[in-house]
Coordinates of C-alpha atoms and ligand atoms in Angstrom, one line a residue:
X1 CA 0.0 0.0 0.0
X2 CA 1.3 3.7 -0.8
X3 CA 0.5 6.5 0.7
X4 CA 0.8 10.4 -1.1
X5 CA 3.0 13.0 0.3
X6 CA 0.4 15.8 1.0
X7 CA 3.0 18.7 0.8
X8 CA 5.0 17.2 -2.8
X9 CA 2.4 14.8 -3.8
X10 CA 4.7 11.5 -4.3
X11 CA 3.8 8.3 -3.5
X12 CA 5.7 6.5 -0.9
X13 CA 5.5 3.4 0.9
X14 CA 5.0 4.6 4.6
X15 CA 7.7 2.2 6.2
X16 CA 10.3 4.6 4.1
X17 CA 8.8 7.3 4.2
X18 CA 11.2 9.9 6.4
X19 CA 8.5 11.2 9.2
X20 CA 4.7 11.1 9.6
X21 CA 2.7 13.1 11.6
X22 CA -0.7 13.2 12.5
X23 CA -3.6 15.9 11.9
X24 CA -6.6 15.9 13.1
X25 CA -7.6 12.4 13.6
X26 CA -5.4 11.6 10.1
X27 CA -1.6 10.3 9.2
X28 CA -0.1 11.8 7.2
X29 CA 3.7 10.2 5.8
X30 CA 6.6 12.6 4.1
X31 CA 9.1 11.8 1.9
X32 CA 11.5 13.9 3.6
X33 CA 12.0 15.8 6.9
X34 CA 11.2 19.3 4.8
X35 CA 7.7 18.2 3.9
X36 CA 7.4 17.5 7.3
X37 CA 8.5 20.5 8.6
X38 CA 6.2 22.6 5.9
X39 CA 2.9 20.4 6.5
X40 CA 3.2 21.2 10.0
X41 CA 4.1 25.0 9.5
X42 CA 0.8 24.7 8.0
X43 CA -1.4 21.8 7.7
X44 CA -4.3 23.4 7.2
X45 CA -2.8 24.3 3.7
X46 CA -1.8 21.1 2.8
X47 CA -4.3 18.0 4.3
X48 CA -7.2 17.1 2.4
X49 CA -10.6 18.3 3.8
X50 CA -12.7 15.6 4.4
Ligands
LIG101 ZN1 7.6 15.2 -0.1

């Protein structure tokens, strides 16, 4: 199963991905520690409304 980068968009597997995080009630996986650092500089920006 992949999982999309919400800040870059690419698809990773989420045991490689660099960091995850989690948003209000969601996880979210990164590709690298910058996307991490930007979704959660603002994750309103970049998580998908539901
Ligand atoms: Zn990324």
């Amino acid at each position: 199963m992949k999982v999309t980068d919400p800040v870059c968009h690419m698809q990773i597997e989420p045991e490689k991905a660099a960091g995850k995080t989690e948003y209000q009630g969601q996880t979210y996986w990164f590709c690298s520690e910058s996307c991490k650092k930007k979704f959660e500089a603002k994750p309103a920006q970049y998580a998908k409304p539901k």
